């Protein structure tokens, strides 16, 4: 789609859903002006970009998450290694939400947008939900807009969400940091938070490969689970563990896509690619929670 077309389409989408937004600076309501910007009553103004997203962040992203990492994530996701997680997400939304009117799914720390782009293609979900993705990284959101789906994309900090309270039926938080005060604020009373975190065998072939190149290689998700339990009432918890075969080209992207290897030099990453790795383990825990009564 031409960039002008993308901007016009995004403007309509933001206009239609403007009531979910609030200004990230002064918390006031927002509207769209003639120049395709979101603007609040105190004149804090945020332009919709030609790519079709709006930047509402007041700080920039961590340099670990650069364009190359997101391009590699995009390739790995499109090679279907994580399709079983998408199926699980669809089933969970189906099972744990009962909304009569159209509602919203928000992906917090959505990266290059794969999960929302896939969920938005599920007709059952798209009949019931509109989709909103936010990430602090402009590079991630840039890629997320590429498919041109009807999704509201924002560069935004998940610890200062630019949304009104109680607006979302589902909050996704996949392999990303969380801010439960903000999640609970914007979550509808009957809504759910779905958090996906690594389990002990997640990408273990890469972990073993870098064992002697890193200071510490022990991973425990105990604290992350405890913090989730402190803030939300658990409604479901599931471990998803499977192996996929992988060729050298995908292995190269897998090594580039994970923050696990972010402290390694290029030579160390090249050494990893040369290892005899022909399959990888996906091992994730899916936590589903609701607001405590
Ligand atoms: C490992 S990536 C996961 C991305 C995506 N959910 C996925 O599974 O592919 C972690 C993401 O969290 C984002 N992130 C980190 N801190 C954030 C913040 N304060 N607000 C919004 N996004 C943040 C990063 O930019 C990055 O895209
Ligand atoms: Zn404002």
Coordinates of C-alpha atoms and ligand atoms in Angstrom, one line a residue:
X1 CA 0.0 0.0 0.0
X2 CA 1.2 3.5 -0.8
X3 CA 2.4 5.5 2.3
X4 CA -0.2 8.2 1.8
X5 CA -2.9 5.5 1.7
X6 CA -1.4 4.0 4.9
X7 CA -1.6 7.3 6.7
X8 CA -5.2 7.9 5.6
X9 CA -6.2 4.4 6.6
X10 CA -4.5 4.8 10.0
X11 CA -6.1 8.2 10.6
X12 CA -9.6 6.7 10.1
X13 CA -8.7 3.9 12.5
X14 CA -7.4 6.2 15.2
X15 CA -10.4 8.5 14.7
X16 CA -12.8 5.6 15.1
X17 CA -11.1 4.5 18.3
X18 CA -10.0 7.8 19.7
X19 CA -12.1 7.3 22.9
X20 CA -9.6 4.7 24.2
X21 CA -6.7 7.1 24.2
X22 CA -5.6 9.5 26.9
X23 CA -2.6 11.9 26.7
X24 CA 0.5 10.2 28.1
X25 CA 1.7 13.6 29.4
X26 CA -1.3 15.2 31.2
X27 CA -3.8 12.2 31.1
X28 CA -6.5 14.4 29.4
X29 CA -8.8 13.1 26.6
X30 CA -7.5 13.2 23.0
X31 CA -8.9 14.0 19.6
X32 CA -7.6 14.0 16.0
X33 CA -6.8 17.3 14.3
X34 CA -6.8 18.2 10.6
X35 CA -3.1 17.5 10.4
X36 CA -3.4 13.8 11.3
X37 CA -2.2 14.2 14.8
X38 CA -3.6 13.0 18.2
X39 CA -3.9 16.1 20.3
X40 CA -5.1 16.7 23.9
X41 CA -6.9 19.8 25.4
X42 CA -3.5 21.0 26.7
X43 CA -2.0 20.9 23.1
X44 CA 0.3 17.9 23.6
X45 CA 0.5 16.7 20.1
X46 CA 1.5 13.4 18.5
X47 CA 1.7 12.9 14.8
X48 CA 0.5 9.8 13.0
X49 CA 3.5 8.7 10.9
X50 CA 3.4 7.9 7.2
X51 CA 3.8 4.2 8.1
X52 CA 0.5 4.5 10.1
X53 CA 1.6 4.4 13.8
X54 CA 1.7 7.1 16.4
X55 CA 4.7 7.8 18.7
X56 CA 3.4 8.5 22.2
X57 CA 6.6 7.5 24.1
X58 CA 8.5 10.0 26.2
X59 CA 11.7 8.0 26.1
X60 CA 13.6 5.9 23.6
X61 CA 14.1 2.2 23.6
X62 CA 16.8 -0.1 24.9
X63 CA 19.5 -0.5 22.3
X64 CA 19.4 -4.4 22.6
X65 CA 16.2 -4.3 20.6
X66 CA 17.4 -2.9 17.2
X67 CA 16.2 -3.3 13.7
X68 CA 18.3 -6.4 13.0
X69 CA 16.9 -8.3 16.0
X70 CA 13.3 -7.5 15.0
X71 CA 13.9 -8.5 11.3
X72 CA 15.3 -11.9 12.6
X73 CA 12.3 -12.3 14.9
X74 CA 10.1 -11.6 12.0
X75 CA 11.8 -14.3 9.8
X76 CA 11.7 -16.9 12.6
X77 CA 8.0 -16.2 13.3
X78 CA 7.2 -16.4 9.6
X79 CA 9.0 -19.8 9.6
X80 CA 6.2 -21.0 11.9
X81 CA 8.3 -22.1 14.9
X82 CA 5.8 -20.3 17.2
X83 CA 2.5 -21.2 15.6
X84 CA 1.5 -23.5 18.4
X85 CA 1.6 -20.5 20.8
X86 CA -0.8 -18.6 18.5
X87 CA -3.2 -21.5 18.6
X88 CA -3.0 -21.5 22.4
X89 CA -3.6 -17.7 22.5
X90 CA -6.7 -18.0 20.3
X91 CA -8.1 -20.8 22.5
X92 CA -7.5 -18.9 25.8
X93 CA -9.2 -15.8 24.5
X94 CA -12.1 -17.9 23.4
X95 CA -12.4 -19.8 26.7
X96 CA -11.9 -17.0 29.2
X97 CA -13.7 -14.0 27.7
X98 CA -17.4 -13.6 27.3
X99 CA -18.1 -10.2 25.7
X100 CA -21.3 -9.4 23.9
X101 CA -20.1 -6.1 22.4
X102 CA -16.9 -5.5 20.4
X103 CA -13.9 -5.1 22.6
X104 CA -10.1 -4.6 22.5
X105 CA -7.0 -6.8 22.6
X106 CA -3.9 -4.9 23.6
X107 CA -0.4 -6.4 23.1
X108 CA 2.1 -4.8 25.5
X109 CA 5.7 -5.0 24.3
X110 CA 4.5 -6.3 20.9
X111 CA 7.9 -6.0 19.2
X112 CA 7.5 -6.6 15.4
X113 CA 3.8 -7.3 15.9
X114 CA 3.7 -11.0 14.8
X115 CA 1.2 -12.1 17.4
X116 CA -1.4 -9.4 16.8
X117 CA -0.9 -9.6 13.0
X118 CA -1.7 -13.3 13.2
X119 CA -4.6 -13.0 15.7
X120 CA -6.2 -10.3 13.6
X121 CA -6.4 -12.8 10.7
X122 CA -8.5 -15.1 12.8
X123 CA -12.1 -14.3 11.8
X124 CA -13.7 -15.4 15.0
X125 CA -11.4 -13.0 16.9
X126 CA -11.6 -10.1 14.5
X127 CA -15.4 -10.2 14.7
X128 CA -15.2 -9.7 18.4
X129 CA -12.1 -7.6 18.9
X130 CA -10.1 -4.6 17.7
X131 CA -6.4 -4.9 18.1
X132 CA -3.9 -2.5 19.6
X133 CA -0.1 -3.0 19.8
X134 CA 2.4 -1.0 21.7
X135 CA 6.2 -1.2 22.0
X136 CA 8.9 1.2 23.1
X137 CA 10.9 0.4 20.0
X138 CA 10.2 2.4 16.9
X139 CA 12.1 -0.2 14.9
X140 CA 9.7 -3.0 16.1
X141 CA 6.6 -1.0 15.4
X142 CA 7.9 0.0 11.9
X143 CA 8.0 -3.7 11.0
X144 CA 4.6 -4.4 12.7
X145 CA 2.9 -1.9 10.3
X146 CA 4.3 -3.6 7.1
X147 CA 1.4 -6.1 6.7
X148 CA -1.1 -3.3 6.6
X149 CA -3.7 -5.0 8.8
X150 CA -6.4 -3.0 10.6
X151 CA -4.4 -2.7 13.9
X152 CA -3.7 0.4 16.0
X153 CA 0.1 0.6 16.4
X154 CA 1.7 2.9 18.9
X155 CA 5.3 3.5 20.0
X156 CA 4.7 3.7 23.8
X157 CA 6.0 2.9 27.2
X158 CA 4.1 0.1 28.9
X159 CA 4.7 1.8 32.2
X160 CA 2.8 4.9 31.0
X161 CA 0.1 3.5 28.8
X162 CA -1.7 6.2 26.7
X163 CA -5.1 4.7 27.3
X164 CA -8.1 5.4 29.4
X165 CA -9.0 3.0 32.3
X166 CA -10.9 -0.3 31.9
X167 CA -10.8 -0.3 28.1
X168 CA -9.2 -3.7 27.3
X169 CA -10.7 -7.2 27.5
X170 CA -7.4 -8.9 26.9
X171 CA -3.8 -7.8 27.6
X172 CA -1.0 -9.8 26.0
X173 CA 2.5 -9.6 27.4
X174 CA 4.7 -12.0 25.6
X175 CA 8.4 -12.4 26.5
X176 CA 8.3 -8.7 27.5
X177 CA 8.6 -6.7 30.7
X178 CA 5.3 -6.1 32.6
X179 CA 3.8 -3.2 34.6
X180 CA 0.9 -4.6 36.5
X181 CA -0.3 -1.3 38.0
X182 CA -0.8 -0.1 34.4
X183 CA -2.2 -3.4 33.1
X184 CA -4.8 -3.5 35.9
X185 CA -5.7 0.2 35.3
X186 CA -6.5 -0.3 31.6
X187 CA -8.0 -3.8 32.0
X188 CA -11.8 -4.2 32.0
X189 CA -13.1 -5.8 35.3
X190 CA -13.9 -9.0 33.5
X191 CA -10.8 -8.9 31.3
X192 CA -7.7 -11.2 31.3
X193 CA -3.9 -10.7 31.2
X194 CA -2.1 -13.4 29.2
X195 CA 1.6 -13.4 30.1
X196 CA 4.1 -15.7 28.3
X197 CA 7.5 -16.4 29.8
X198 CA 10.4 -18.7 29.1
X199 CA 10.6 -22.0 30.9
X200 CA 13.9 -23.7 31.9
X201 CA 14.4 -25.5 28.5
X202 CA 13.6 -22.5 26.3
X203 CA 16.1 -22.4 23.5
X204 CA 18.3 -24.7 25.6
X205 CA 20.5 -25.6 22.6
X206 CA 21.5 -21.9 22.3
X207 CA 22.0 -21.6 26.0
X208 CA 24.2 -24.7 26.1
X209 CA 26.1 -23.3 23.1
X210 CA 26.9 -20.1 24.9
X211 CA 27.4 -21.6 28.3
X212 CA 31.1 -20.9 28.5
X213 CA 30.9 -17.5 26.8
X214 CA 28.6 -16.0 29.4
X215 CA 29.1 -15.1 33.1
X216 CA 25.9 -16.8 34.2
X217 CA 23.7 -19.1 32.4
X218 CA 21.1 -20.0 35.0
X219 CA 17.6 -19.0 34.2
X220 CA 14.7 -19.1 36.7
X221 CA 11.3 -17.7 36.1
X222 CA 10.3 -18.1 39.8
X223 CA 10.3 -14.3 40.5
X224 CA 8.4 -13.4 37.4
X225 CA 5.7 -16.0 38.3
X226 CA 5.5 -14.7 41.9
X227 CA 5.1 -11.1 40.8
X228 CA 2.2 -12.2 38.5
X229 CA 0.5 -14.0 41.4
X230 CA 0.9 -11.0 43.7
X231 CA -1.0 -8.8 41.3
X232 CA -3.5 -11.0 39.6
X233 CA -5.8 -14.0 40.4
X234 CA -4.6 -16.9 38.3
X235 CA -7.3 -18.5 36.1
X236 CA -5.1 -20.8 34.1
X237 CA -1.4 -21.8 33.8
X238 CA 0.1 -24.0 31.1
X239 CA 3.5 -25.2 30.0
X240 CA 4.1 -25.5 26.2
X241 CA 7.1 -27.6 25.4
X242 CA 8.0 -28.9 22.0
X243 CA 11.0 -29.3 19.6
X244 CA 11.3 -28.1 16.0
X245 CA 14.0 -29.0 13.5
X246 CA 16.0 -26.0 12.2
X247 CA 18.3 -25.4 9.3
X248 CA 21.4 -23.2 9.3
X249 CA 19.7 -20.2 7.8
X250 CA 16.9 -20.1 10.5
X251 CA 19.5 -20.9 13.2
X252 CA 21.4 -17.7 12.2
X253 CA 18.2 -15.7 12.7
X254 CA 17.3 -17.5 15.9
X255 CA 20.7 -16.5 17.3
X256 CA 20.2 -12.9 16.2
X257 CA 16.6 -12.7 17.4
X258 CA 17.2 -13.5 21.1
X259 CA 18.4 -11.1 23.7
X260 CA 20.2 -14.1 25.2
X261 CA 23.1 -13.5 22.7
X262 CA 23.1 -9.7 22.9
X263 CA 26.3 -9.6 24.9
X264 CA 28.2 -11.9 22.4
X265 CA 30.6 -10.5 19.8
X266 CA 30.0 -11.2 16.1
X267 CA 32.8 -13.9 16.2
X268 CA 31.1 -15.6 19.2
X269 CA 27.8 -15.6 17.3
X270 CA 29.5 -17.1 14.2
X271 CA 30.9 -19.9 16.4
X272 CA 27.4 -20.7 17.6
X273 CA 26.1 -21.0 14.1
X274 CA 28.9 -23.6 13.3
X275 CA 27.7 -25.8 16.2
X276 CA 25.8 -29.0 15.3
X277 CA 22.3 -27.7 16.2
X278 CA 19.6 -29.3 14.1
X279 CA 16.6 -28.8 16.4
X280 CA 15.5 -26.2 19.0
X281 CA 13.3 -26.5 22.0
X282 CA 10.5 -24.0 22.6
X283 CA 9.5 -24.2 26.3
X284 CA 7.1 -21.5 27.5
X285 CA 4.8 -20.9 30.4
X286 CA 1.5 -19.2 29.7
X287 CA -0.1 -17.5 32.7
X288 CA -3.6 -16.2 32.5
X289 CA -4.9 -13.9 35.3
X290 CA -7.8 -11.6 36.2
X291 CA -8.1 -8.6 38.5
X292 CA -8.4 -9.7 42.1
X293 CA -11.8 -9.1 43.6
Ligands
LIG1 C1 11.9 -10.1 23.7 S1 11.0 -8.8 23.0 C2 9.4 -9.6 22.8 C3 8.7 -8.9 21.7 C4 7.4 -9.6 21.3 N1 6.4 -9.7 22.3 C5 7.7 -11.0 20.9 O1 7.4 -12.0 21.6 O2 8.3 -11.2 19.8 C6 10.7 -7.7 24.3 C7 10.0 -6.4 23.9 O3 9.7 -5.6 25.0 C8 9.8 -4.2 24.5 N2 9.9 -3.4 25.7 C9 10.9 -3.3 26.7 N3 10.6 -2.4 27.6 C10 9.4 -1.8 27.2 C11 8.6 -0.7 27.7 N4 9.0 -0.1 28.8 N5 7.5 -0.4 27.1 C12 7.1 -1.0 25.9 N6 7.9 -2.0 25.4 C13 9.0 -2.4 26.0 C14 11.1 -4.3 23.7 O4 11.2 -3.1 22.8 C15 10.9 -5.6 22.9 O5 10.2 -5.4 21.7
LIG2 ZN1 -1.8 16.4 27.3

